CSV table of C-alpha atoms in Angstrom, one decimal:
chain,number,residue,atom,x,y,z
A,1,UNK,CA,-83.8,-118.7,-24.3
A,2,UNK,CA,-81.5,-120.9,-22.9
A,3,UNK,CA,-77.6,-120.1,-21.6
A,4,UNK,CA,-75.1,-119.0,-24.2
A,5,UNK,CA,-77.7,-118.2,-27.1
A,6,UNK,CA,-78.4,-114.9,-28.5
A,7,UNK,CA,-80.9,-112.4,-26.4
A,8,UNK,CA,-83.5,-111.4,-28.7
A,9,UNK,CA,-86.6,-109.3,-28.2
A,10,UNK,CA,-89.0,-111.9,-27.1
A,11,UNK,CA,-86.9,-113.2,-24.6
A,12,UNK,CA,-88.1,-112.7,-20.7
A,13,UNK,CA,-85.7,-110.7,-18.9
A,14,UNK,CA,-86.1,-112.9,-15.8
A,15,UNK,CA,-84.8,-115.6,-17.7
A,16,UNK,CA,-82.0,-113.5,-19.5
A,17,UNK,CA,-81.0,-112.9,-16.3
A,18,UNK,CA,-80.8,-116.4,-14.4
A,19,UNK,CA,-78.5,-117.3,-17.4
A,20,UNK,CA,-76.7,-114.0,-17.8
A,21,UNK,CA,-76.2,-112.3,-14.2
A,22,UNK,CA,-73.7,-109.8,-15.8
A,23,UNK,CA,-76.6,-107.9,-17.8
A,24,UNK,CA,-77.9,-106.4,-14.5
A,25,UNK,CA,-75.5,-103.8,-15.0
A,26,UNK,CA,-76.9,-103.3,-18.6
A,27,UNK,CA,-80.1,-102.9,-17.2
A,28,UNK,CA,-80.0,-100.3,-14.9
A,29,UNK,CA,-77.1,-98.2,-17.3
A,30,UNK,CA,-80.1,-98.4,-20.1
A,31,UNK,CA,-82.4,-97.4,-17.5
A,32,UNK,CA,-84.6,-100.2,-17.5
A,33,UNK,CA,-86.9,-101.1,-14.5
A,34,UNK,CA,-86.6,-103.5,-11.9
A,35,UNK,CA,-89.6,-105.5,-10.8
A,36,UNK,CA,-90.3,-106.2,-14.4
A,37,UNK,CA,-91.7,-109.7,-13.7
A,38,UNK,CA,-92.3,-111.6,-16.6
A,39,UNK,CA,-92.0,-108.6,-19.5
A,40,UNK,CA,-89.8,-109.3,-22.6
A,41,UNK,CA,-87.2,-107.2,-23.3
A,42,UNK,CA,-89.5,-106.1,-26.3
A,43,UNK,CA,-92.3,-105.4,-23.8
A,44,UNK,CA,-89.9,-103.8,-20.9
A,45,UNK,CA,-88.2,-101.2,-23.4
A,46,UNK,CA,-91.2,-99.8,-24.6
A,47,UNK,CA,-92.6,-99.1,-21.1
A,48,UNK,CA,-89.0,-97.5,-20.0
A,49,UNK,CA,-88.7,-95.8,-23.5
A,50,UNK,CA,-85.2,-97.9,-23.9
A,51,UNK,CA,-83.8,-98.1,-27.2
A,52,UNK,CA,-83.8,-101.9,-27.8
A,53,UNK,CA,-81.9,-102.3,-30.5
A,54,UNK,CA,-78.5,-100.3,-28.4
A,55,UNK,CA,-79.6,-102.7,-25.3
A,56,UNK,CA,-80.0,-106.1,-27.5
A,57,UNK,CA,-76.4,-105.1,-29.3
A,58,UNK,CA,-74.7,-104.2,-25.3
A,59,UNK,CA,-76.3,-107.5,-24.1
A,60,UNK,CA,-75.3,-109.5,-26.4
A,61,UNK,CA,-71.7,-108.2,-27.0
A,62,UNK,CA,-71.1,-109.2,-23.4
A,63,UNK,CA,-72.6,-112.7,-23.7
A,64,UNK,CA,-70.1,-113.8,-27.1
A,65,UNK,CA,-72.9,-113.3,-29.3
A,66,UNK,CA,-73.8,-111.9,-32.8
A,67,UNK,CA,-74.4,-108.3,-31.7
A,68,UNK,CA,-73.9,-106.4,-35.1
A,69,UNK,CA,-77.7,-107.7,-36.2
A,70,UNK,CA,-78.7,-104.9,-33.9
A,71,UNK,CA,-79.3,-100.8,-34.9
A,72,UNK,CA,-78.1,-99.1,-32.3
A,73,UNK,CA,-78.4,-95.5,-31.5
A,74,UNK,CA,-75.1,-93.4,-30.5
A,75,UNK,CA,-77.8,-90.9,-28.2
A,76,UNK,CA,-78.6,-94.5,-26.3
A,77,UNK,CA,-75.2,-95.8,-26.0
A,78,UNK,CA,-73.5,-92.8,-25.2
A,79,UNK,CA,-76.1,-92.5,-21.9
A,80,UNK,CA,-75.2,-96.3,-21.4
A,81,UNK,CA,-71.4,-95.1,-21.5
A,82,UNK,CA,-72.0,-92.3,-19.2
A,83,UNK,CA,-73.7,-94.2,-16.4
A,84,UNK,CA,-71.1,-96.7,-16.6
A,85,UNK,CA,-68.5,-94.1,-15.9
A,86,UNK,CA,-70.4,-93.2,-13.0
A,87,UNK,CA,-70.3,-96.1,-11.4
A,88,UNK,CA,-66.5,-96.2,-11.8
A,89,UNK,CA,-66.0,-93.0,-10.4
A,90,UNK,CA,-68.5,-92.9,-7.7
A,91,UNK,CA,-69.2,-96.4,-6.9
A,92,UNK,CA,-66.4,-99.1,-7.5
A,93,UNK,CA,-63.0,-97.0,-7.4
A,94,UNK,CA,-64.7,-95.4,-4.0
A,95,UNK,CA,-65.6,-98.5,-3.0
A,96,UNK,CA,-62.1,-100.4,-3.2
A,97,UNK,CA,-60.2,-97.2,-1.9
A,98,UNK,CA,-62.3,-97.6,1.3
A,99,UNK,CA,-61.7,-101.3,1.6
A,100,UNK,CA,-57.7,-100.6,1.3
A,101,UNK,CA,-57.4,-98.4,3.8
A,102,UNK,CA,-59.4,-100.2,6.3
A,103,UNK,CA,-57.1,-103.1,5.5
A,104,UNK,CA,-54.2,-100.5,6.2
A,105,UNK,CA,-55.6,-99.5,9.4
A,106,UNK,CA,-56.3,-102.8,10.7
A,107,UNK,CA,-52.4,-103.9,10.0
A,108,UNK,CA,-48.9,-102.2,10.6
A,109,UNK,CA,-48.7,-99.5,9.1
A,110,UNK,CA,-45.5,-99.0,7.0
A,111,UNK,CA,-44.3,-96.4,4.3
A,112,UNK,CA,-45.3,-99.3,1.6
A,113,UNK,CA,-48.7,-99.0,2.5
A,114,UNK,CA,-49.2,-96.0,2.1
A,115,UNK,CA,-46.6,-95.9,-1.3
A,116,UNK,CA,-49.1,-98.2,-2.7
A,117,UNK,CA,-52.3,-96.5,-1.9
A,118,UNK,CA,-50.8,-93.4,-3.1
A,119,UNK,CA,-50.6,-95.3,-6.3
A,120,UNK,CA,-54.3,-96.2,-6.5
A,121,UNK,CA,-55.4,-92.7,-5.7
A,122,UNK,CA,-52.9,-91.5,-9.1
A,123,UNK,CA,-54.4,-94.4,-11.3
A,124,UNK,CA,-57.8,-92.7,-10.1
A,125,UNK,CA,-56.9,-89.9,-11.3
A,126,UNK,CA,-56.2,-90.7,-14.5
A,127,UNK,CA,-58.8,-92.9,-15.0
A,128,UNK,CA,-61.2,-89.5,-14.0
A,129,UNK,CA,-59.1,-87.9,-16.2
A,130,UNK,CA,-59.7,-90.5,-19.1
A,131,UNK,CA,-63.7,-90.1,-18.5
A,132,UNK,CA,-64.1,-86.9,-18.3
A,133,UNK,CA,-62.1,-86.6,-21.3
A,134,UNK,CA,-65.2,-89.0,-22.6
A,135,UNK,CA,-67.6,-87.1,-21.1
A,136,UNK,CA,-66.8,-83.9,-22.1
A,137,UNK,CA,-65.2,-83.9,-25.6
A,138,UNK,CA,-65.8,-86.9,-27.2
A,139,UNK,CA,-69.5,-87.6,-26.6
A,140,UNK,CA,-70.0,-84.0,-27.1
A,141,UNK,CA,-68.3,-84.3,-30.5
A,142,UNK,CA,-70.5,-87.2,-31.2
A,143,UNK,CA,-73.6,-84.9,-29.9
A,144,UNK,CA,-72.6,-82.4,-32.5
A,145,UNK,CA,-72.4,-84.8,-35.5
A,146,UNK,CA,-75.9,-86.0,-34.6
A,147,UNK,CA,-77.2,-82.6,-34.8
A,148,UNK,CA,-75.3,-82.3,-38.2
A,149,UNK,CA,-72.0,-79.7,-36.6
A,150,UNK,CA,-69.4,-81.1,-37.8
A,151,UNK,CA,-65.0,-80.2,-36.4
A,152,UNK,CA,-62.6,-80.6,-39.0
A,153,UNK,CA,-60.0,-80.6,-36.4
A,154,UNK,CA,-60.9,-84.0,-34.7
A,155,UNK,CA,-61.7,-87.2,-35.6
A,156,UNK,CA,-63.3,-90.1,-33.7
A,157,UNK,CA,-59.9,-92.2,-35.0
A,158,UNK,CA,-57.8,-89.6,-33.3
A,159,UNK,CA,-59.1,-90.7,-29.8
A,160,UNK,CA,-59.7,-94.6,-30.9
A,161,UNK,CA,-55.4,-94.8,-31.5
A,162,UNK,CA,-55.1,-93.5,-28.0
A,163,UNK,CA,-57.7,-95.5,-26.5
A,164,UNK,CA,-57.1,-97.7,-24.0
A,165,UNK,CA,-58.7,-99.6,-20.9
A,166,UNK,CA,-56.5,-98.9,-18.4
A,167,UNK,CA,-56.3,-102.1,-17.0
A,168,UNK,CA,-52.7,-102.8,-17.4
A,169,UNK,CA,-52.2,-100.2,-14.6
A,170,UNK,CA,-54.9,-101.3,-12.1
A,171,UNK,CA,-53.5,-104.6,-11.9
A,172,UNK,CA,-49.7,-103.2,-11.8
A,173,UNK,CA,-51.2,-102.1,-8.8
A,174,UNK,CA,-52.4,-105.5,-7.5
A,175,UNK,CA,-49.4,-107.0,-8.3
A,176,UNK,CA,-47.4,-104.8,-6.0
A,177,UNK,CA,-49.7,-105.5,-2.9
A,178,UNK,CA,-49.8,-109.2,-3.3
A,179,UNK,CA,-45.6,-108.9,-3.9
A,180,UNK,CA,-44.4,-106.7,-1.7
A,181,UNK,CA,-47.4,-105.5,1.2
A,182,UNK,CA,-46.9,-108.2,3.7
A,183,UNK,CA,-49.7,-108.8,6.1
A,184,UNK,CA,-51.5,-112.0,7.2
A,185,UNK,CA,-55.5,-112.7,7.9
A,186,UNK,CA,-56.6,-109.8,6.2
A,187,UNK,CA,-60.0,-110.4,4.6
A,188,UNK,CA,-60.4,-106.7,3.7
A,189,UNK,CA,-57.5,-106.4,1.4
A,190,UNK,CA,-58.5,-109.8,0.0
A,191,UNK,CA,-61.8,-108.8,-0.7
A,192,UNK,CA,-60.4,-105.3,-2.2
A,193,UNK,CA,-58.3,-107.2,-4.2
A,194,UNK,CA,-60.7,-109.2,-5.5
A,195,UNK,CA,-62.6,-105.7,-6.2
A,196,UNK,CA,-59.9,-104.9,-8.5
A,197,UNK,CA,-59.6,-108.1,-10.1
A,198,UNK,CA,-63.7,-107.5,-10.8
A,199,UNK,CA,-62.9,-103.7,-11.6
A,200,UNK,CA,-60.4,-104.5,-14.5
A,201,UNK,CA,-62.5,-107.1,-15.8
A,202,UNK,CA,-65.5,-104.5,-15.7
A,203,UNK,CA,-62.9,-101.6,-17.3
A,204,UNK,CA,-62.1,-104.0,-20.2
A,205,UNK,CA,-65.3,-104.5,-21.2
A,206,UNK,CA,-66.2,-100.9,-21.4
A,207,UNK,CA,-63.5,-100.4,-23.6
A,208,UNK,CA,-64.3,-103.4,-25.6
A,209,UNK,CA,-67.9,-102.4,-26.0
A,210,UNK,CA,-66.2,-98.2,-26.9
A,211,UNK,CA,-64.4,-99.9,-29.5
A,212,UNK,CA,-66.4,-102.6,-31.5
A,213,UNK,CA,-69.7,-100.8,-31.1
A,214,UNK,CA,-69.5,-97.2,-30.2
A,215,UNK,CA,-66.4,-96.0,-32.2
A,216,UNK,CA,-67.8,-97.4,-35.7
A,217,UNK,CA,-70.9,-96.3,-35.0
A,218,UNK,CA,-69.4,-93.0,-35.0
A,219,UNK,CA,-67.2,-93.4,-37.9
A,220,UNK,CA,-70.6,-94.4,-40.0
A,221,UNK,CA,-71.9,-91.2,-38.9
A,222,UNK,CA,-69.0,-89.3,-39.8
A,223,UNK,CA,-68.7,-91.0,-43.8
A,224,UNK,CA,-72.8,-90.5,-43.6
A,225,UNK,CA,-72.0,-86.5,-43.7
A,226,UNK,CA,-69.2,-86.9,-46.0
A,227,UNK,CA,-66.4,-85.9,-43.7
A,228,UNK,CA,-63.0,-85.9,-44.5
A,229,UNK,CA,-61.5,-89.1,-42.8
A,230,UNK,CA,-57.6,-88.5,-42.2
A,231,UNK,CA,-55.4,-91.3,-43.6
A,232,UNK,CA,-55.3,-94.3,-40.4
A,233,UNK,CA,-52.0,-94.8,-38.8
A,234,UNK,CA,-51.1,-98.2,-40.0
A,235,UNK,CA,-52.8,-100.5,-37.3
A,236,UNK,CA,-50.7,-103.2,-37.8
A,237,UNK,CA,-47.3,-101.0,-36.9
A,238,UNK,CA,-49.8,-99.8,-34.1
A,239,UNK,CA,-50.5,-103.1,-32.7
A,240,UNK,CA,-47.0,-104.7,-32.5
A,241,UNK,CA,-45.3,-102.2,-31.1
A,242,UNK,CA,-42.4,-103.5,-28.6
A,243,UNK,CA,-44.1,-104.6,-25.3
A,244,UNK,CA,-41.1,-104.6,-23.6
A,245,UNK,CA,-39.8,-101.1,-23.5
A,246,UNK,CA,-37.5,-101.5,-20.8
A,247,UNK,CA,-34.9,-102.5,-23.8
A,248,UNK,CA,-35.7,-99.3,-25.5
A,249,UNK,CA,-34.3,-97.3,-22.6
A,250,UNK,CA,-30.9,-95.2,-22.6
A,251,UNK,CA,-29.1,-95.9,-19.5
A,252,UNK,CA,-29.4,-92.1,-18.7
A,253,UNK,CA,-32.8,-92.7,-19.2
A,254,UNK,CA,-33.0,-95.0,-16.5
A,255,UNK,CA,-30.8,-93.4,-14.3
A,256,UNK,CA,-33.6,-90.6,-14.4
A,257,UNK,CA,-36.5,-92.8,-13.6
A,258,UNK,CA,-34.8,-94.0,-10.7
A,259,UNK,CA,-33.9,-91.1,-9.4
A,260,UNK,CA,-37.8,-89.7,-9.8
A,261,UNK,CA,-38.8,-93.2,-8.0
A,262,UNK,CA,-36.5,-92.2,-5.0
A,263,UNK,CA,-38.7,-88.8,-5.0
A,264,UNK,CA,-36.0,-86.5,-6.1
A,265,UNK,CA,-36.5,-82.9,-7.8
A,266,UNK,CA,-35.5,-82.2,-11.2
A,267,UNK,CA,-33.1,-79.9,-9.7
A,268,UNK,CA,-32.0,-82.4,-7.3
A,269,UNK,CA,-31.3,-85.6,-10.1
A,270,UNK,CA,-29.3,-82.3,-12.6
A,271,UNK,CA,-27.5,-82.3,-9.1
A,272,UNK,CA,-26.6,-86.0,-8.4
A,273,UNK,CA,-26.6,-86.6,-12.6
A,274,UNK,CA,-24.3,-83.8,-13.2
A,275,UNK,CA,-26.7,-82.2,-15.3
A,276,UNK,CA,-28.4,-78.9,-15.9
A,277,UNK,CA,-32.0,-78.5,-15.2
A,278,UNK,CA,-33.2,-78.0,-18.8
A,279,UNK,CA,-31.6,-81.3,-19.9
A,280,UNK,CA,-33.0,-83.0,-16.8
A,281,UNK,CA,-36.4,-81.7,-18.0
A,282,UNK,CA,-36.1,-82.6,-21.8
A,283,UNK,CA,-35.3,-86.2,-20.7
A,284,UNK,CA,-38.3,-86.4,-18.4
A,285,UNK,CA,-40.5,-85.2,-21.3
A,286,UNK,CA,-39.3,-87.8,-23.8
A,287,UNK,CA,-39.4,-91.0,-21.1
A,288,UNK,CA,-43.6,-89.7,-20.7
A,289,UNK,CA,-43.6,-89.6,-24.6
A,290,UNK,CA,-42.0,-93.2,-25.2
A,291,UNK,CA,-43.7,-94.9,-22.3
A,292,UNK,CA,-46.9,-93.3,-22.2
A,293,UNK,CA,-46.8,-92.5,-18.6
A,294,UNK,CA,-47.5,-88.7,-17.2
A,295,UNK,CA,-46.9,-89.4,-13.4
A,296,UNK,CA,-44.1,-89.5,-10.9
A,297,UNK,CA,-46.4,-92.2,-9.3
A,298,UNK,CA,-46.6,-94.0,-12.7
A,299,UNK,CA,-42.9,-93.5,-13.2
A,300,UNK,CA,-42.5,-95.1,-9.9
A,301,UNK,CA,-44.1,-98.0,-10.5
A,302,UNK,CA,-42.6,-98.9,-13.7
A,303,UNK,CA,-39.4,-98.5,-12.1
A,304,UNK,CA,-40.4,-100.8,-9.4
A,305,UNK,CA,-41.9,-103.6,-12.0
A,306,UNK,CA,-38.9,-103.5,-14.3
A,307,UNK,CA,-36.8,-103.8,-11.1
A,308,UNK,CA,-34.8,-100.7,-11.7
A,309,UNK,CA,-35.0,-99.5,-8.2
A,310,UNK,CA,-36.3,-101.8,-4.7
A,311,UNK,CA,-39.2,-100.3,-3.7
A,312,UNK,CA,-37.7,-100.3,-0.2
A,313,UNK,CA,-35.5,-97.0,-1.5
A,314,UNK,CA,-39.2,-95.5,-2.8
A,315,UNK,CA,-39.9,-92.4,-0.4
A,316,UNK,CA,-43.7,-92.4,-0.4
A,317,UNK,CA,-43.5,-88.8,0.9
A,318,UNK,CA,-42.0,-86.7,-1.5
């Protein structure tokens, strides 16, 4: 094969991967060898007991080509799926949290500093939280289906409206260091930085690969045992939804977020607000709702990005 042409099973893997550097990671998430010298990728997935079809479809997804030509199977690409969140969680998100606080230990330390890396440990979180969501009901749901249990309670659209790469966050958070954490000669942040650039690129392409091959490979499964498919939510009102939702906001409302960025209680902002608690409480409910954000950290940084409050009046310790 040459670069940019379609990965097929007679191709060497040596040469698929001079041209296509990016499908190491494919390899070793299908669990396919190293030191597999001149095999095919027909040749190498028989000896590994790889599904190739799932692999060929992965691979070639990832290099712009044709990948629905491919069978796949959901058991194969679900295990593809899990290791990758594995290496999110216990390699690359690890990995960049270590480089950013060597780069804060090796500068003046300042409140911003540590505002910001607080903010990196709350996208974590949710990003665990989003995987083991993955983990644990979805691909378990999928498990199910395969062994012919179906849940007429869930379906695999419910979780694709609400799926999402979380990239948008991770680079909020890049943004804000290179705007507003000031520090010179400091090839450890750099290189973090570039981690995350790296990290959200990696984080889109899982989520690309969950929706144009994993998600309707479920929702064949689920039409193959005659399920009852709930009605879509019209896509189109779905996908252009207002991006700007800063215009959506009640000036109340953003007198609330503001006073959460400055790390004030509930009772607190009823306080300074001249509010009761309860209302307090209802309106910090319906600002999570309409921005789909669950954190005082991710509260905090909209706040800051919108320029509703200076992140100079953040307190990083409440």
């Amino acid at each position: 094969m040459s670069k940019n042409q379609p990965i097929f099973p007679c191709d060497r893997l040596k040469t698929i991967i001079e041209n296509e550097p990016h499908i190491l990671g494919v390899l070793s998430r299908f669990g396919l060898s190293f030191g597999f010298g001149d095999k095919t990728v027909s040749e190498a997935c028989i000896e590994d007991n790889v599904h190739m079809g799932s692999f060929l479809a992965v691979s070639n997804f990832l290099c712009g080509q044709d990948y629905t030509q491919f069978e796949i199977s959901l058991s194969a690409l679900m295990g593809y799926l899990r290791k990758a969140h594995t290496h999110f969680l216990d390699f690359l998100l690890p990995t960049i949290r270590r480089k950013l606080i060597e780069a804060i230990n090796n500068s003046d330390i300042s409140d911003v500093a540590f505002l910001l890396l607080k903010f990196f440990d709350d996208y974590v979180q949710e990003v665990h939280n989003h995987m083991a969501h993955e983990n644990d009901e979805v691909f378990n749901y999928v498990t199910n289906l395969l062994n012919g249990v179906t849940n007429e309670q869930f379906r695999i659209t419910d979780y694709s409206l609400n799926h999402s790469s979380m990239t948008e966050k991770l680079s909020q958070i890049k943004d804000l260091f290179i705007s507003h954490y000031h520090v010179k000669d400091n090839e450890i942040l750099t290189s973090a930085l570039f981690d995350i650039i790296y990290c959200g690129k990696e984080l889109q392409n899982h989520c690309d690969i969950e929706n144009k091959i994993f998600i309707p490979a479920v929702e064949k499964l689920e039409k193959s045992l005659q399920l009852s498919i709930h009605e879509s939510v019209n896509h189109d009102k779905y996908n252009d939804k207002k991006t700007d939702l800063i215009d959506s906001m009640t000036e109340r409302e953003k007198d609330i977020i503001c006073c959460v960025a400055k790390g004030l209680s509930n009772k607190e902002i009823a306080s300074q607000l001249l509010l009761s608690i309860h209302t307090v409480t209802t309106y910090r409910r319906n600002i999570s709702s309409k921005l789909k954000i669950h954190s005082s950290a991710g509260l905090t940084v909209f706040a800051i990005l919108n320029n509703l409050v200076d992140i100079k009046d953040v307190n990083p310790h409440r």
